[in-house]
Amino acid sequence: MRRRHLLLAMAGMALAMGGAERPTGLQALAAKRGLVWGSALSHTALADAGLAALLLENVGTITPENALKWEATEPEPDRFDFRPVDRILAFAQQNGLSVRGHTLVWHHQLPPWLEELPAKELEKAMERHVRTVAALGRGLIRSWDVVNEPIAEHGAGLRRSLWLVRLGPAFISHALCWARLAAPGAQLIINEYGLEGDDPITARKRSTLLALIDRLRRDQIPLDGIGLQAHLLAPGSGSPQFTTLASFLQELHWRGLKVQITELDVSDRELPADIAVRDARVAETYDRFLEVVLREPCVEQITTWGLSDRDSWLNSTFPRSDGLPQRPLPYDEHLRAKPLRSIIAARLIQTTPPMEPIPSRRHGSVLPIGHHQG
Ligand code: G3I
């Protein structure tokens, strides 16, 4: 209860500091602490003037939610279709936004023709795809989710995806090297979900990812950062903790990696129908999560998976059992700011900025993988 009062007081303070009518945009607040704030962009966003205006008010970077995925960009072998993504890149360019490239190698949203290829052909198709798509939007696409969700669901080892089964674990190194060749100026990211919590599966997933990173480091494979998707769940009971997250982020930092929060949202599917209760618990989860990540110097950008509840993927993929729409994002379905938006702003203003990067304790100098000293 005391925490809820504190959250509301912080929200009020953020509004006051942001001015009378229109609060300062999230990107402006993030920029003051050297961070970039972003949002995913659904296919309908550009046709929706209200949503486009909200994006411009709040973000410095956008992530095409689906337009860069394989089924969209290469629907038939070697026939690329960049029309949808070109519209997004033009919007970004006109408005001075950067773009996160999502995603080059994933096991979902693949065109059917790809899944039928024998191993040798599959590898060739992956090389062609990565080298062609990663070359898009030079200067605008500043980071690429080169490999998405490579860790097994329950954390033990790599995911038995089409890529792993047919090409073996080297598919990750190959994708990263081809992406570096095609986009030498872009940050190369491995993007993963389920890395934020305090449960045993999360702990296992983290160890598997760290072992993968260490293998890539040993082999001098280019990798600049890790994306934490951060699809969070507001707990049905108790408070969200994230007590083990800071030390995991420090493990990444010691390995010379940047961290991007790439798909943040908070599901309310385990909470009762009451909107006030749901909004408060979702806001509490955001608040606690941001409090932890904003203190870590390796975290350089935070993207929510959309801005408005109207566009959230959660309603189709994880619907509530009572059929009510979920409320996982800072703006409601009518594009009105929710109290959550002020709580995010307050956290950006109030959390003590991170200290200067901590010197590595265990891994020598803090350098991205694949970058040589001297
Ligand atoms: O393209 C078809 C369209 O032709 C058809 O009319 C329409 C009817 O439903 O479906 C369209 O495809 C949908 C697609 O989004 C584009 O809107 C798919 O059914 C739907 O499953 C797909 O969902 C996307 C999901 O990835 C697929 O796994 C979500 O929009 C997207 O938000 C979600 O994003 C992922 C990230 O890429 C990776 N991390 C998890 C995150 C959430 O699942």
Coordinates of C-alpha atoms and ligand atoms in Angstrom, one line a residue:
M1 CA 0.0 0.0 0.0
R2 CA 2.8 2.4 0.9
R3 CA 4.5 1.6 -2.3
R4 CA 1.3 2.4 -4.2
H5 CA 1.1 5.9 -2.5
L6 CA 4.7 6.5 -3.3
L7 CA 4.1 5.6 -7.0
L8 CA 1.2 8.0 -7.2
A9 CA 3.2 10.8 -5.6
M10 CA 6.0 10.2 -8.1
A11 CA 3.6 10.3 -10.9
G12 CA 2.3 13.7 -9.7
M13 CA 5.8 15.0 -9.5
A14 CA 6.6 13.9 -13.0
L15 CA 3.6 15.7 -14.3
A16 CA 4.6 18.8 -12.4
M17 CA 8.2 18.7 -13.7
G18 CA 6.9 18.0 -17.2
G19 CA 4.8 21.2 -17.4
A20 CA 1.1 21.9 -17.1
E21 CA -0.8 20.3 -20.0
R22 CA 1.5 18.1 -22.1
P23 CA 4.1 16.1 -20.1
T24 CA 7.6 16.0 -21.4
G25 CA 8.1 13.1 -23.9
L26 CA 9.7 9.9 -22.7
Q27 CA 12.5 10.2 -25.2
A28 CA 13.4 13.7 -23.9
L29 CA 13.5 12.4 -20.3
A30 CA 15.5 9.3 -21.4
A31 CA 18.0 11.5 -23.4
K32 CA 18.8 13.5 -20.2
R33 CA 20.3 10.3 -18.8
G34 CA 21.9 9.2 -22.1
L35 CA 19.3 6.7 -23.0
V36 CA 17.1 6.2 -26.0
W37 CA 13.4 5.4 -25.6
G38 CA 11.6 3.5 -28.2
S39 CA 8.4 1.7 -29.3
A40 CA 7.5 -1.1 -31.7
L41 CA 5.6 0.1 -34.7
S42 CA 2.6 -2.1 -35.9
H43 CA 1.6 -2.2 -39.5
T44 CA -1.4 0.2 -38.8
A45 CA 0.6 2.8 -36.9
L46 CA 1.7 5.0 -39.9
A47 CA -1.9 5.2 -41.1
D48 CA -3.1 6.4 -37.7
A49 CA -2.3 10.1 -37.2
G50 CA -3.0 10.0 -33.5
L51 CA -0.6 7.1 -32.9
A52 CA 2.1 8.6 -35.1
A53 CA 1.8 11.8 -33.1
L54 CA 2.2 9.9 -29.9
L55 CA 5.3 8.1 -31.3
L56 CA 6.9 11.4 -32.3
E57 CA 6.2 12.8 -28.9
N58 CA 7.7 9.9 -27.0
V59 CA 10.3 8.0 -28.9
G60 CA 13.8 8.3 -30.4
T61 CA 13.8 4.9 -32.0
I62 CA 11.2 2.5 -33.6
T63 CA 11.1 -1.2 -34.1
P64 CA 9.0 -2.6 -37.0
E65 CA 6.9 -5.1 -35.2
N66 CA 6.6 -7.5 -38.1
A67 CA 7.7 -5.7 -41.3
L68 CA 11.4 -6.9 -41.2
K69 CA 10.6 -10.6 -40.4
W70 CA 11.5 -13.2 -43.0
E71 CA 7.9 -14.0 -44.2
A72 CA 7.4 -10.3 -44.9
T73 CA 10.8 -9.5 -46.5
E74 CA 11.4 -12.6 -48.6
P75 CA 8.0 -14.2 -49.2
E76 CA 9.5 -16.3 -52.1
P77 CA 13.1 -17.5 -52.6
D78 CA 15.2 -14.5 -53.6
R79 CA 12.2 -12.3 -54.1
F80 CA 12.5 -9.5 -51.6
D81 CA 9.7 -7.1 -50.7
F82 CA 10.8 -4.1 -48.9
R83 CA 7.8 -1.9 -49.6
P84 CA 6.3 -2.0 -46.0
V85 CA 9.7 -1.5 -44.4
D86 CA 10.7 1.3 -46.8
R87 CA 7.6 3.3 -45.6
I88 CA 8.8 2.8 -42.0
L89 CA 12.3 3.8 -42.9
A90 CA 11.0 6.9 -44.7
F91 CA 9.0 7.9 -41.6
A92 CA 12.0 7.4 -39.4
Q93 CA 14.2 9.5 -41.7
Q94 CA 11.7 12.3 -42.0
N95 CA 11.4 12.5 -38.3
G96 CA 14.9 12.0 -37.1
L97 CA 14.3 8.6 -35.5
S98 CA 16.6 5.6 -35.6
V99 CA 15.3 2.1 -36.2
R100 CA 16.0 -1.3 -34.5
G101 CA 16.2 -4.1 -37.1
H102 CA 14.0 -7.0 -35.9
T103 CA 14.8 -9.7 -36.8
L104 CA 17.1 -11.6 -39.2
V105 CA 17.2 -15.2 -37.9
W106 CA 14.2 -16.5 -35.9
H107 CA 12.1 -19.7 -35.8
H108 CA 8.8 -17.9 -36.2
Q109 CA 7.2 -16.0 -39.1
L110 CA 9.3 -17.9 -41.7
P111 CA 8.0 -18.3 -45.2
P112 CA 6.8 -22.0 -45.9
W113 CA 9.3 -22.4 -48.8
L114 CA 12.2 -22.0 -46.4
E115 CA 11.2 -24.8 -44.1
E116 CA 11.4 -27.4 -46.9
L117 CA 15.0 -26.7 -47.9
P118 CA 17.8 -29.3 -47.3
A119 CA 20.6 -28.2 -45.0
K120 CA 23.0 -26.9 -47.6
E121 CA 20.3 -24.9 -49.4
L122 CA 19.0 -23.6 -46.0
E123 CA 22.5 -22.3 -45.1
K124 CA 22.8 -20.5 -48.5
A125 CA 19.3 -19.0 -48.1
M126 CA 20.3 -17.7 -44.6
E127 CA 23.5 -16.1 -45.9
R128 CA 21.6 -14.4 -48.8
H129 CA 18.8 -13.3 -46.5
V130 CA 21.1 -11.9 -43.7
R131 CA 23.4 -10.2 -46.2
T132 CA 20.5 -8.6 -48.2
V133 CA 18.3 -7.5 -45.3
A134 CA 21.0 -6.3 -42.9
A135 CA 22.2 -4.0 -45.7
L136 CA 18.9 -2.0 -45.5
G137 CA 18.6 1.4 -43.9
R138 CA 22.3 2.0 -43.4
G139 CA 22.7 4.8 -40.9
L140 CA 19.1 4.5 -39.8
I141 CA 19.1 0.9 -38.6
R142 CA 21.6 1.3 -35.7
S143 CA 21.1 -2.2 -34.2
W144 CA 20.0 -5.5 -35.5
D145 CA 18.4 -8.4 -33.6
V146 CA 20.5 -10.8 -35.6
V147 CA 19.4 -14.0 -33.8
N148 CA 16.1 -14.0 -31.9
E149 CA 15.3 -16.4 -29.1
P150 CA 18.1 -19.0 -29.6
I151 CA 17.8 -20.4 -26.0
A152 CA 15.6 -23.4 -25.3
E153 CA 12.2 -22.6 -23.7
H154 CA 13.2 -24.1 -20.3
G155 CA 16.7 -22.8 -20.5
A156 CA 18.7 -26.0 -20.9
G157 CA 20.9 -25.5 -24.0
L158 CA 20.0 -24.0 -27.4
R159 CA 16.4 -24.1 -28.8
R160 CA 15.8 -27.0 -31.1
S161 CA 14.7 -24.7 -33.9
L162 CA 14.9 -25.5 -37.6
W163 CA 18.2 -23.6 -37.5
L164 CA 19.8 -25.7 -34.8
V165 CA 18.5 -29.0 -36.0
R166 CA 19.6 -28.5 -39.6
L167 CA 22.6 -26.3 -39.4
G168 CA 24.0 -27.0 -35.9
P169 CA 25.0 -24.3 -33.3
A170 CA 27.3 -22.6 -35.8
F171 CA 24.3 -20.9 -37.4
I172 CA 24.6 -18.3 -34.7
S173 CA 28.2 -17.4 -35.5
H174 CA 27.5 -17.5 -39.2
A175 CA 24.5 -15.1 -38.9
L176 CA 26.5 -12.7 -36.8
C177 CA 29.5 -12.7 -39.2
W178 CA 27.3 -12.1 -42.3
A179 CA 25.4 -9.3 -40.5
R180 CA 28.7 -7.6 -39.7
L181 CA 29.7 -7.7 -43.3
A182 CA 26.4 -6.3 -44.5
A183 CA 26.0 -3.7 -41.7
P184 CA 29.4 -2.8 -40.5
G185 CA 28.2 0.2 -38.6
A186 CA 25.3 -1.4 -36.8
Q187 CA 25.2 -3.0 -33.3
L188 CA 24.7 -6.7 -33.5
I189 CA 22.4 -8.1 -30.9
I190 CA 21.1 -11.5 -29.7
N191 CA 17.6 -10.9 -28.5
E192 CA 16.0 -13.2 -25.9
Y193 CA 13.0 -13.4 -23.6
G194 CA 12.6 -14.8 -20.1
L195 CA 15.8 -13.4 -18.7
E196 CA 14.3 -10.9 -16.2
G197 CA 12.8 -12.9 -13.4
D198 CA 14.1 -14.6 -10.2
D199 CA 12.9 -18.2 -10.9
P200 CA 15.1 -21.3 -11.6
I201 CA 14.2 -21.4 -15.3
T202 CA 15.4 -17.8 -15.8
A203 CA 18.6 -18.7 -13.9
R204 CA 19.2 -21.6 -16.3
K205 CA 18.4 -19.5 -19.3
R206 CA 20.9 -16.9 -18.2
S207 CA 23.7 -19.5 -17.7
T208 CA 23.0 -20.9 -21.1
L209 CA 23.2 -17.5 -22.7
L210 CA 26.4 -16.6 -20.8
A211 CA 28.0 -19.8 -22.0
L212 CA 27.0 -19.0 -25.6
I213 CA 28.4 -15.5 -25.2
D214 CA 31.7 -16.9 -23.9
R215 CA 31.9 -19.3 -26.8
L216 CA 31.3 -16.5 -29.2
R217 CA 34.0 -14.4 -27.4
R218 CA 36.5 -17.2 -27.6
D219 CA 35.9 -17.6 -31.3
Q220 CA 36.1 -13.8 -31.9
I221 CA 32.6 -13.6 -33.4
P222 CA 31.2 -10.1 -33.6
L223 CA 28.5 -9.4 -31.0
D224 CA 27.8 -6.0 -29.5
G225 CA 24.9 -6.5 -27.2
I226 CA 22.1 -8.5 -25.7
G227 CA 18.4 -7.6 -26.1
L228 CA 16.2 -8.4 -23.1
Q229 CA 12.7 -8.6 -24.5
A230 CA 11.1 -8.0 -21.1
H231 CA 7.6 -9.3 -21.7
L232 CA 6.8 -9.2 -18.0
L233 CA 3.9 -10.6 -16.1
A234 CA 2.3 -8.6 -13.2
P235 CA 2.2 -11.3 -10.5
G236 CA -1.3 -12.5 -9.3
S237 CA -0.1 -12.2 -5.7
G238 CA 3.0 -10.7 -4.0
S239 CA 5.2 -8.0 -5.5
P240 CA 7.5 -8.2 -8.5
Q241 CA 11.1 -8.3 -7.3
F242 CA 13.8 -8.6 -10.0
T243 CA 16.3 -9.1 -7.2
T244 CA 18.7 -11.1 -9.4
L245 CA 18.5 -8.9 -12.5
A246 CA 21.2 -6.4 -11.6
S247 CA 23.9 -9.0 -11.2
F248 CA 23.0 -10.6 -14.5
L249 CA 23.2 -7.2 -16.2
Q250 CA 26.7 -6.8 -14.6
E251 CA 27.7 -10.2 -16.0
L252 CA 26.9 -8.9 -19.5
H253 CA 28.6 -5.6 -18.8
W254 CA 31.8 -7.4 -17.7
R255 CA 31.8 -9.2 -21.0
G256 CA 31.9 -5.8 -22.8
L257 CA 28.3 -6.0 -24.0
K258 CA 25.6 -3.4 -24.2
V259 CA 22.0 -4.2 -23.1
Q260 CA 18.9 -3.1 -24.9
I261 CA 15.4 -3.6 -23.4
T262 CA 13.7 -4.4 -26.6
E263 CA 10.0 -5.4 -26.2
L264 CA 8.9 -4.2 -22.7
D265 CA 5.3 -4.7 -21.7
V266 CA 3.5 -6.1 -18.7
S267 CA 0.7 -8.6 -19.0
D268 CA -2.2 -8.4 -16.5
R269 CA -3.6 -11.8 -17.4
E270 CA -3.4 -13.2 -13.9
L271 CA -5.1 -10.2 -12.2
P272 CA -8.8 -9.6 -11.4
A273 CA -11.0 -7.6 -13.9
D274 CA -10.9 -4.4 -11.9
I275 CA -9.1 -1.8 -14.0
A276 CA -7.8 0.1 -11.1
V277 CA -6.2 -3.0 -9.6
R278 CA -4.7 -4.1 -12.9
D279 CA -3.3 -0.7 -13.7
A280 CA -1.7 -0.4 -10.3
R281 CA -0.1 -3.8 -10.4
V282 CA 1.1 -3.4 -14.0
A283 CA 2.6 0.0 -13.0
E284 CA 4.3 -1.4 -9.9
T285 CA 5.9 -4.1 -12.1
Y286 CA 7.2 -1.5 -14.6
D287 CA 8.4 0.7 -11.8
R288 CA 10.4 -2.0 -10.0
F289 CA 11.9 -3.3 -13.3
L290 CA 12.9 0.2 -14.4
E291 CA 14.3 1.0 -11.0
V292 CA 16.7 -1.9 -11.5
V293 CA 17.7 -1.5 -15.2
L294 CA 18.1 2.3 -15.0
R295 CA 20.9 1.9 -12.5
E296 CA 23.0 -0.3 -14.8
P297 CA 25.4 1.6 -17.1
C298 CA 25.3 -1.1 -19.8
V299 CA 21.6 -0.4 -20.5
E300 CA 21.4 2.0 -23.3
Q301 CA 17.9 1.9 -24.6
I302 CA 14.4 0.8 -23.6
T303 CA 11.7 0.0 -26.1
T304 CA 8.1 -0.9 -25.3
W305 CA 6.3 -3.3 -27.6
G306 CA 3.8 -0.7 -28.7
L307 CA 2.6 2.5 -27.0
S308 CA -1.2 1.9 -26.8
D309 CA -3.1 -1.1 -25.3
R310 CA -5.1 -1.1 -28.5
D311 CA -2.1 -2.6 -30.5
S312 CA -0.8 -5.1 -28.0
W313 CA 0.1 -8.6 -29.3
L314 CA -0.9 -10.0 -25.8
N315 CA -4.7 -10.0 -26.6
S316 CA -4.3 -12.5 -29.5
T317 CA -1.5 -14.6 -28.1
F318 CA -2.2 -14.6 -24.3
P319 CA -5.9 -13.6 -23.9
R320 CA -7.3 -13.1 -20.5
S321 CA -9.7 -15.9 -19.4
D322 CA -12.5 -13.4 -18.9
G323 CA -12.0 -12.0 -22.4
L324 CA -11.2 -8.5 -21.3
P325 CA -8.6 -6.6 -23.2
Q326 CA -5.2 -6.4 -21.4
R327 CA -3.7 -3.1 -20.3
P328 CA 0.1 -3.6 -20.8
L329 CA 1.2 -0.3 -22.2
P330 CA 1.5 3.4 -21.2
Y331 CA -1.5 4.6 -23.3
D332 CA -5.0 3.2 -23.3
E333 CA -7.0 2.0 -26.3
H334 CA -8.2 5.6 -26.9
L335 CA -4.5 6.8 -26.9
R336 CA -5.0 8.6 -23.6
A337 CA -2.0 8.5 -21.2
K338 CA -2.6 6.2 -18.3
P339 CA -1.1 6.8 -14.8
L340 CA 1.6 4.2 -15.9
R341 CA 2.9 6.8 -18.4
S342 CA 3.6 9.2 -15.5
I343 CA 5.2 6.5 -13.4
I344 CA 7.6 5.7 -16.2
A345 CA 8.4 9.4 -16.5
A346 CA 9.0 9.7 -12.8
R347 CA 11.3 6.7 -12.8
L348 CA 13.3 8.3 -15.6
I349 CA 13.6 11.5 -13.7
Q350 CA 14.2 10.1 -10.2
T351 CA 16.4 7.0 -10.5
T352 CA 20.0 7.9 -9.7
P353 CA 21.9 7.7 -13.0
P354 CA 24.4 4.9 -13.3
M355 CA 28.0 5.3 -12.2
E356 CA 30.8 5.3 -14.7
P357 CA 31.3 1.8 -16.2
I358 CA 32.6 -0.6 -13.6
P359 CA 36.0 -2.0 -14.6
S360 CA 35.9 -5.7 -15.5
R361 CA 36.5 -8.0 -12.5
R362 CA 36.8 -11.3 -14.4
H363 CA 37.0 -10.8 -18.1
G364 CA 39.8 -8.3 -18.7
S365 CA 39.0 -5.2 -20.6
V366 CA 35.4 -4.2 -21.3
L367 CA 35.3 -4.6 -25.1
P368 CA 32.6 -5.8 -27.5
I369 CA 33.3 -9.2 -28.9
G370 CA 35.1 -9.1 -32.2
H371 CA 36.8 -5.8 -31.6
H372 CA 40.5 -6.0 -31.2
Q373 CA 42.6 -3.8 -29.0
G374 CA 45.4 -1.8 -30.5
Ligands
G3I1 O1 0.1 -11.2 -41.9 C1 -1.2 -11.8 -41.5 C2 -2.3 -11.1 -42.3 O2 -2.1 -11.3 -43.7 C3 -3.6 -11.6 -41.7 O3 -4.7 -10.9 -42.3 C4 -3.7 -11.4 -40.2 C5 -5.0 -12.0 -39.7 O4 -4.8 -12.3 -38.3 O5 -2.6 -12.1 -39.7 C6 -1.4 -11.6 -40.1 O6 -0.3 -12.2 -39.4 C7 -0.2 -11.9 -38.0 C8 1.1 -11.1 -37.9 O7 1.4 -10.9 -36.5 C9 1.1 -9.7 -38.5 O8 0.1 -8.9 -38.0 C10 -0.1 -13.2 -37.3 O9 -1.3 -13.8 -37.4 C11 0.3 -13.0 -35.9 O10 0.6 -14.2 -35.3 C12 1.6 -12.1 -35.8 O11 1.9 -11.9 -34.4 C13 3.1 -11.4 -34.2 C14 4.0 -12.3 -33.4 O12 5.2 -11.7 -33.1 C15 4.3 -13.6 -34.1 O13 5.0 -14.5 -33.4 C16 2.9 -10.1 -33.4 O14 2.2 -9.1 -34.2 C17 4.3 -9.5 -32.9 O15 4.0 -8.5 -32.0 C18 5.1 -10.6 -32.2 O16 6.3 -10.1 -31.9 C19 7.2 -11.0 -31.1 C20 8.6 -10.5 -31.4 O17 8.8 -10.5 -32.8 C21 9.6 -11.5 -30.8 N1 9.4 -11.5 -29.3 C22 8.0 -11.9 -29.0 C23 7.0 -10.9 -29.6 C24 5.6 -11.2 -29.2 O18 5.2 -12.5 -29.6

